[in-house]
mmCIF file of C-alpha atoms in Angstrom:
data_model
loop_
_atom_site.group_PDB
_atom_site.id
_atom_site.type_symbol
_atom_site.label_atom_id
_atom_site.label_comp_id
_atom_site.label_asym_id
_atom_site.label_seq_id
_atom_site.Cartn_x
_atom_site.Cartn_y
_atom_site.Cartn_z
ATOM 1 C CA UNK W 1 -14.237 -16.714 21.171
ATOM 2 C CA UNK W 2 -11.471 -14.387 20.143
ATOM 3 C CA UNK W 3 -12.002 -11.518 17.775
ATOM 4 C CA UNK W 4 -10.005 -8.619 16.361
ATOM 5 C CA UNK W 5 -11.721 -5.597 14.853
ATOM 6 C CA UNK W 6 -10.004 -3.086 12.629
ATOM 7 C CA UNK W 7 -12.806 -0.681 11.838
ATOM 8 C CA UNK W 8 -10.825 1.372 9.324
ATOM 9 C CA UNK W 9 -10.851 -0.422 5.991
ATOM 10 C CA UNK W 10 -8.804 2.158 4.105
ATOM 11 C CA UNK W 11 -6.953 5.311 5.099
ATOM 12 C CA UNK W 12 -5.345 7.792 2.772
ATOM 13 C CA UNK W 13 -2.937 10.477 3.995
ATOM 14 C CA UNK W 14 -0.407 12.852 2.548
ATOM 15 C CA UNK W 15 3.248 12.304 3.256
ATOM 16 C CA UNK W 16 4.456 13.664 6.622
ATOM 17 C CA UNK W 17 1.021 13.414 8.198
ATOM 18 C CA UNK W 18 0.619 11.359 11.359
ATOM 19 C CA UNK W 19 -1.819 8.458 11.138
ATOM 20 C CA UNK W 20 -3.313 6.113 13.717
ATOM 21 C CA UNK W 21 -4.585 2.640 12.905
ATOM 22 C CA UNK W 22 -7.146 1.313 15.360
ATOM 23 C CA UNK W 23 -7.375 -2.211 16.709
ATOM 24 C CA UNK W 24 -9.945 -3.506 19.203
ATOM 25 C CA UNK W 25 -9.849 -7.070 20.450
ATOM 26 C CA UNK W 26 -12.035 -9.493 22.356
ATOM 27 C CA UNK W 27 -10.816 -12.432 24.392
ATOM 28 C CA UNK W 28 -11.696 -14.255 27.582
ATOM 29 C CA UNK W 29 -8.124 -15.334 28.166
ATOM 30 C CA UNK W 30 -6.218 -13.634 30.951
ATOM 31 C CA UNK W 31 -2.950 -14.152 29.119
ATOM 32 C CA UNK W 32 -2.835 -13.211 25.481
ATOM 33 C CA UNK W 33 -0.554 -11.692 22.886
ATOM 34 C CA UNK W 34 -1.205 -8.921 20.411
ATOM 35 C CA UNK W 35 0.661 -8.348 17.186
ATOM 36 C CA UNK W 36 0.885 -5.932 14.308
ATOM 37 C CA UNK W 37 1.971 -7.106 10.862
ATOM 38 C CA UNK W 38 2.611 -5.053 7.726
ATOM 39 C CA UNK W 39 1.842 -6.435 4.263
ATOM 40 C CA UNK W 40 3.328 -4.365 1.435
ATOM 41 C CA UNK W 41 2.261 -4.988 -2.175
ATOM 42 C CA UNK W 42 4.993 -7.634 -2.486
ATOM 43 C CA UNK W 43 2.806 -9.914 -0.354
ATOM 44 C CA UNK W 44 5.048 -10.859 2.538
ATOM 45 C CA UNK W 45 3.692 -10.178 6.008
ATOM 46 C CA UNK W 46 6.296 -8.425 8.115
ATOM 47 C CA UNK W 47 6.181 -8.682 11.890
ATOM 48 C CA UNK W 48 6.222 -5.249 13.576
ATOM 49 C CA UNK W 49 5.514 -5.777 17.257
ATOM 50 C CA UNK W 50 4.269 -8.215 19.894
ATOM 51 C CA UNK W 51 2.731 -7.231 23.220
ATOM 52 C CA UNK W 52 1.651 -9.566 26.012
ATOM 53 C CA UNK W 53 -1.374 -8.847 28.158
ATOM 54 C CA UNK W 54 0.696 -8.063 31.243
ATOM 55 C CA UNK W 55 2.750 -5.368 29.636
ATOM 56 C CA UNK W 56 0.783 -2.194 29.056
ATOM 57 C CA UNK W 57 3.794 -0.018 28.446
ATOM 58 C CA UNK W 58 3.554 1.912 25.260
ATOM 59 C CA UNK W 59 6.330 1.322 22.800
ATOM 60 C CA UNK W 60 8.084 3.547 20.317
ATOM 61 C CA UNK W 61 10.303 2.368 17.504
ATOM 62 C CA UNK W 62 11.461 5.179 15.291
ATOM 63 C CA UNK W 63 8.390 6.669 13.628
ATOM 64 C CA UNK W 64 6.181 3.854 14.895
ATOM 65 C CA UNK W 65 4.441 3.799 18.250
ATOM 66 C CA UNK W 66 1.886 1.549 19.860
ATOM 67 C CA UNK W 67 -0.703 2.340 22.536
ATOM 68 C CA UNK W 68 -1.977 -0.705 24.431
ATOM 69 C CA UNK W 69 -4.942 -0.095 26.744
ATOM 70 C CA UNK W 70 -6.508 -3.105 28.439
ATOM 71 C CA UNK W 71 -9.322 -0.972 29.842
ATOM 72 C CA UNK W 72 -10.633 -0.361 26.344
ATOM 73 C CA UNK W 73 -9.255 -3.594 24.780
ATOM 74 C CA UNK W 74 -7.383 -1.570 22.230
ATOM 75 C CA UNK W 75 -3.930 -1.801 20.687
ATOM 76 C CA UNK W 76 -3.575 1.172 18.376
ATOM 77 C CA UNK W 77 -0.680 1.856 16.042
ATOM 78 C CA UNK W 78 0.546 5.340 15.136
ATOM 79 C CA UNK W 79 2.910 6.265 12.341
ATOM 80 C CA UNK W 80 4.465 9.681 12.775
ATOM 81 C CA UNK W 81 5.530 11.699 9.738
ATOM 82 C CA UNK W 82 4.285 9.055 7.330
ATOM 83 C CA UNK W 83 6.243 8.187 4.212
ATOM 84 C CA UNK W 84 5.261 6.680 0.882
ATOM 85 C CA UNK W 85 7.061 3.457 1.874
ATOM 86 C CA UNK W 86 4.566 3.056 4.717
ATOM 87 C CA UNK W 87 1.855 2.300 2.162
ATOM 88 C CA UNK W 88 0.698 -1.235 2.918
ATOM 89 C CA UNK W 89 -2.040 -3.251 4.520
ATOM 90 C CA UNK W 90 -1.615 -3.452 8.277
ATOM 91 C CA UNK W 91 -3.032 -6.362 10.258
ATOM 92 C CA UNK W 92 -3.614 -6.524 13.980
ATOM 93 C CA UNK W 93 -3.656 -10.078 15.382
ATOM 94 C CA UNK W 94 -4.340 -11.887 18.645
ATOM 95 C CA UNK W 95 -3.130 -15.146 20.113
ATOM 96 C CA UNK W 96 -4.538 -16.583 23.326
ATOM 97 C CA UNK W 97 -3.055 -18.612 26.154
ATOM 98 C CA UNK W 98 -2.637 -22.353 26.063
ATOM 99 C CA UNK W 99 0.059 -22.463 23.447
ATOM 100 C CA UNK W 100 -2.352 -22.655 20.543
ATOM 101 C CA UNK W 101 -0.759 -22.071 17.189
ATOM 102 C CA UNK W 102 -3.813 -20.226 15.953
ATOM 103 C CA UNK W 103 -3.464 -16.501 15.349
ATOM 104 C CA UNK W 104 -6.646 -14.481 14.889
ATOM 105 C CA UNK W 105 -6.254 -11.637 12.407
ATOM 106 C CA UNK W 106 -8.287 -8.508 11.996
ATOM 107 C CA UNK W 107 -9.509 -7.669 8.506
ATOM 108 C CA UNK W 108 -6.674 -5.250 7.936
ATOM 109 C CA UNK W 109 -6.380 -1.538 7.214
ATOM 110 C CA UNK W 110 -5.044 -0.436 3.862
ATOM 111 C CA UNK W 111 -2.895 2.652 4.294
ATOM 112 C CA UNK W 112 -2.013 4.778 1.298
ATOM 113 C CA UNK W 113 0.525 7.540 1.780
ATOM 114 C CA UNK W 114 0.499 9.967 -1.104
ATOM 115 C CA UNK W 115 3.496 12.139 -1.995
ATOM 116 C CA UNK T 1 15.232 -10.498 2.074
ATOM 117 C CA UNK T 2 12.745 -12.842 3.663
ATOM 118 C CA UNK T 3 14.147 -15.777 5.636
ATOM 119 C CA UNK T 4 11.283 -17.992 4.529
ATOM 120 C CA UNK T 5 11.535 -18.878 0.864
ATOM 121 C CA UNK T 6 8.540 -19.937 -1.174
ATOM 122 C CA UNK T 7 8.513 -21.329 -4.697
ATOM 123 C CA UNK T 8 7.126 -20.752 -7.184
ATOM 124 C CA UNK T 9 6.133 -17.101 -6.878
ATOM 125 C CA UNK T 10 3.335 -17.502 -9.398
ATOM 126 C CA UNK T 11 1.489 -20.616 -10.511
ATOM 127 C CA UNK T 12 -1.277 -21.090 -13.035
ATOM 128 C CA UNK T 13 -2.861 -24.512 -13.118
ATOM 129 C CA UNK T 14 -5.856 -26.215 -14.607
ATOM 130 C CA UNK T 15 -8.441 -27.995 -12.522
ATOM 131 C CA UNK T 16 -7.077 -31.403 -13.484
ATOM 132 C CA UNK T 17 -3.431 -30.614 -12.797
ATOM 133 C CA UNK T 18 -1.290 -31.734 -9.885
ATOM 134 C CA UNK T 19 1.218 -29.237 -8.566
ATOM 135 C CA UNK T 20 3.147 -28.537 -5.397
ATOM 136 C CA UNK T 21 4.056 -25.406 -3.476
ATOM 137 C CA UNK T 22 7.331 -25.415 -1.593
ATOM 138 C CA UNK T 23 8.523 -23.566 1.473
ATOM 139 C CA UNK T 24 11.930 -23.576 3.116
ATOM 140 C CA UNK T 25 13.382 -21.956 6.219
ATOM 141 C CA UNK T 26 16.803 -22.241 7.824
ATOM 142 C CA UNK T 27 16.175 -20.432 11.080
ATOM 143 C CA UNK T 28 15.860 -23.644 13.083
ATOM 144 C CA UNK T 29 12.163 -23.029 13.588
ATOM 145 C CA UNK T 30 10.127 -26.067 14.580
ATOM 146 C CA UNK T 31 6.648 -24.862 13.648
ATOM 147 C CA UNK T 32 5.571 -24.220 10.068
ATOM 148 C CA UNK T 33 2.270 -22.946 8.741
ATOM 149 C CA UNK T 34 0.263 -22.695 5.560
ATOM 150 C CA UNK T 35 -2.104 -19.755 5.191
ATOM 151 C CA UNK T 36 -4.461 -18.892 2.356
ATOM 152 C CA UNK T 37 -5.225 -15.255 1.589
ATOM 153 C CA UNK T 38 -7.902 -14.063 -0.781
ATOM 154 C CA UNK T 39 -7.800 -10.534 -2.153
ATOM 155 C CA UNK T 40 -8.591 -7.853 0.425
ATOM 156 C CA UNK T 41 -8.975 -10.430 3.178
ATOM 157 C CA UNK T 42 -6.775 -11.431 6.116
ATOM 158 C CA UNK T 43 -4.766 -14.649 5.971
ATOM 159 C CA UNK T 44 -6.685 -17.796 6.899
ATOM 160 C CA UNK T 45 -4.886 -20.621 8.640
ATOM 161 C CA UNK T 46 -4.890 -23.925 6.762
ATOM 162 C CA UNK T 47 -2.337 -26.209 8.411
ATOM 163 C CA UNK T 48 0.237 -26.170 11.188
ATOM 164 C CA UNK T 49 3.147 -28.540 11.570
ATOM 165 C CA UNK T 50 4.847 -28.659 14.926
ATOM 166 C CA UNK T 51 8.060 -30.649 15.198
ATOM 167 C CA UNK T 52 7.304 -32.174 11.792
ATOM 168 C CA UNK T 53 3.913 -33.483 12.851
ATOM 169 C CA UNK T 54 0.603 -32.102 11.646
ATOM 170 C CA UNK T 55 -0.944 -30.389 14.653
ATOM 171 C CA UNK T 56 -3.719 -28.328 13.091
ATOM 172 C CA UNK T 57 -5.859 -28.922 10.001
ATOM 173 C CA UNK T 58 -8.485 -26.219 9.744
ATOM 174 C CA UNK T 59 -10.964 -28.499 7.949
ATOM 175 C CA UNK T 60 -9.198 -27.939 4.658
ATOM 176 C CA UNK T 61 -10.537 -29.902 1.654
ATOM 177 C CA UNK T 62 -8.530 -32.998 0.775
ATOM 178 C CA UNK T 63 -7.523 -31.515 -2.576
ATOM 179 C CA UNK T 64 -4.907 -29.705 -0.471
ATOM 180 C CA UNK T 65 -2.355 -32.102 1.007
ATOM 181 C CA UNK T 66 0.451 -30.827 3.229
ATOM 182 C CA UNK T 67 3.752 -32.544 3.782
ATOM 183 C CA UNK T 68 6.678 -31.780 6.072
ATOM 184 C CA UNK T 69 9.666 -33.858 4.914
ATOM 185 C CA UNK T 70 11.951 -32.343 7.536
ATOM 186 C CA UNK T 71 12.101 -29.428 9.932
ATOM 187 C CA UNK T 72 13.225 -26.998 7.219
ATOM 188 C CA UNK T 73 10.812 -27.898 4.447
ATOM 189 C CA UNK T 74 7.081 -27.660 4.013
ATOM 190 C CA UNK T 75 5.156 -28.634 0.895
ATOM 191 C CA UNK T 76 1.563 -28.177 -0.143
ATOM 192 C CA UNK T 77 0.397 -30.640 -2.789
ATOM 193 C CA UNK T 78 -2.471 -29.487 -4.952
ATOM 194 C CA UNK T 79 -4.819 -31.702 -6.953
ATOM 195 C CA UNK T 80 -8.148 -31.125 -8.678
ATOM 196 C CA UNK T 81 -8.430 -27.550 -7.465
ATOM 197 C CA UNK T 82 -11.365 -25.279 -8.145
ATOM 198 C CA UNK T 83 -11.240 -21.709 -9.496
ATOM 199 C CA UNK T 84 -12.267 -20.431 -6.050
ATOM 200 C CA UNK T 85 -8.985 -21.819 -4.697
ATOM 201 C CA UNK T 86 -7.159 -19.046 -6.530
ATOM 202 C CA UNK T 87 -5.411 -17.027 -3.839
ATOM 203 C CA UNK T 88 -2.085 -16.064 -2.311
ATOM 204 C CA UNK T 89 -0.662 -18.998 -0.348
ATOM 205 C CA UNK T 90 1.629 -17.958 2.448
ATOM 206 C CA UNK T 91 4.058 -20.099 4.348
ATOM 207 C CA UNK T 92 5.260 -19.074 7.792
ATOM 208 C CA UNK T 93 7.474 -20.407 10.525
ATOM 209 C CA UNK T 94 7.993 -19.781 14.219
ATOM 210 C CA UNK T 95 10.330 -21.173 16.869
ATOM 211 C CA UNK T 96 7.618 -23.620 17.814
ATOM 212 C CA UNK T 97 7.986 -23.668 21.545
ATOM 213 C CA UNK T 98 5.348 -21.030 22.237
ATOM 214 C CA UNK T 99 2.820 -21.637 19.520
ATOM 215 C CA UNK T 100 1.362 -18.499 18.021
ATOM 216 C CA UNK T 101 2.708 -16.443 20.917
ATOM 217 C CA UNK T 102 5.916 -16.231 18.949
ATOM 218 C CA UNK T 103 6.028 -13.867 15.994
ATOM 219 C CA UNK T 104 5.522 -15.632 12.690
ATOM 220 C CA UNK T 105 8.039 -15.225 9.900
ATOM 221 C CA UNK T 106 6.266 -15.206 6.562
ATOM 222 C CA UNK T 107 7.464 -15.913 3.065
ATOM 223 C CA UNK T 108 6.522 -13.808 0.041
ATOM 224 C CA UNK T 109 3.811 -16.243 -0.931
ATOM 225 C CA UNK T 110 2.787 -18.110 -4.053
ATOM 226 C CA UNK T 111 0.093 -16.451 -6.111
ATOM 227 C CA UNK T 112 -2.023 -19.302 -7.430
ATOM 228 C CA UNK T 113 -4.507 -19.028 -10.268
ATOM 229 C CA UNK T 114 -6.749 -21.985 -11.066
ATOM 230 C CA UNK T 115 -8.245 -21.921 -14.546
#
């Protein structure tokens, strides 16, 4: 069975602080894909990043960075110099091999960035 | 602006009503999804259409009836709903050739209240 755990239910920071959102996953597949989605109050889920299981390179996109470590089954997300517009619920998700259309979501972490 | 358009944005219906949710995308995607999201929970997959054929039904009650008239449109017909069906209903699409390995593009959702 596949599982995604986001242990942090809610995080509150002050603007310009760095913040890391944790994601731990479980899967028996050798090929799998990990995702992060952002859900602002408007409701739409916005795709942020996809990583496949063979690519452990960390990625940076502006203030966002992702740390993928297969040894610890983790795919953590860091926002540097957070801004109020980063306030949202962030979901980590996993899709396994075999072409299944099913995406397994974590429970989400609600991030509040205060001015 | 989202590339997946959902209408209506809000819907209030009685338990005896019949209503439909609509979703449209013009990205040429061949897979379309319905998700249900309760407050403070992750999205839950309901249905997947792949190349206009229903490929996944996650044991959804028959009071929810999906329809895919063509590759750009996805409907969800609602009949005799219960108050516990009140939720945010999200439509998503993906290219379709890689299942859930492709990032999903979500609409803004329809917030449904059943009275």
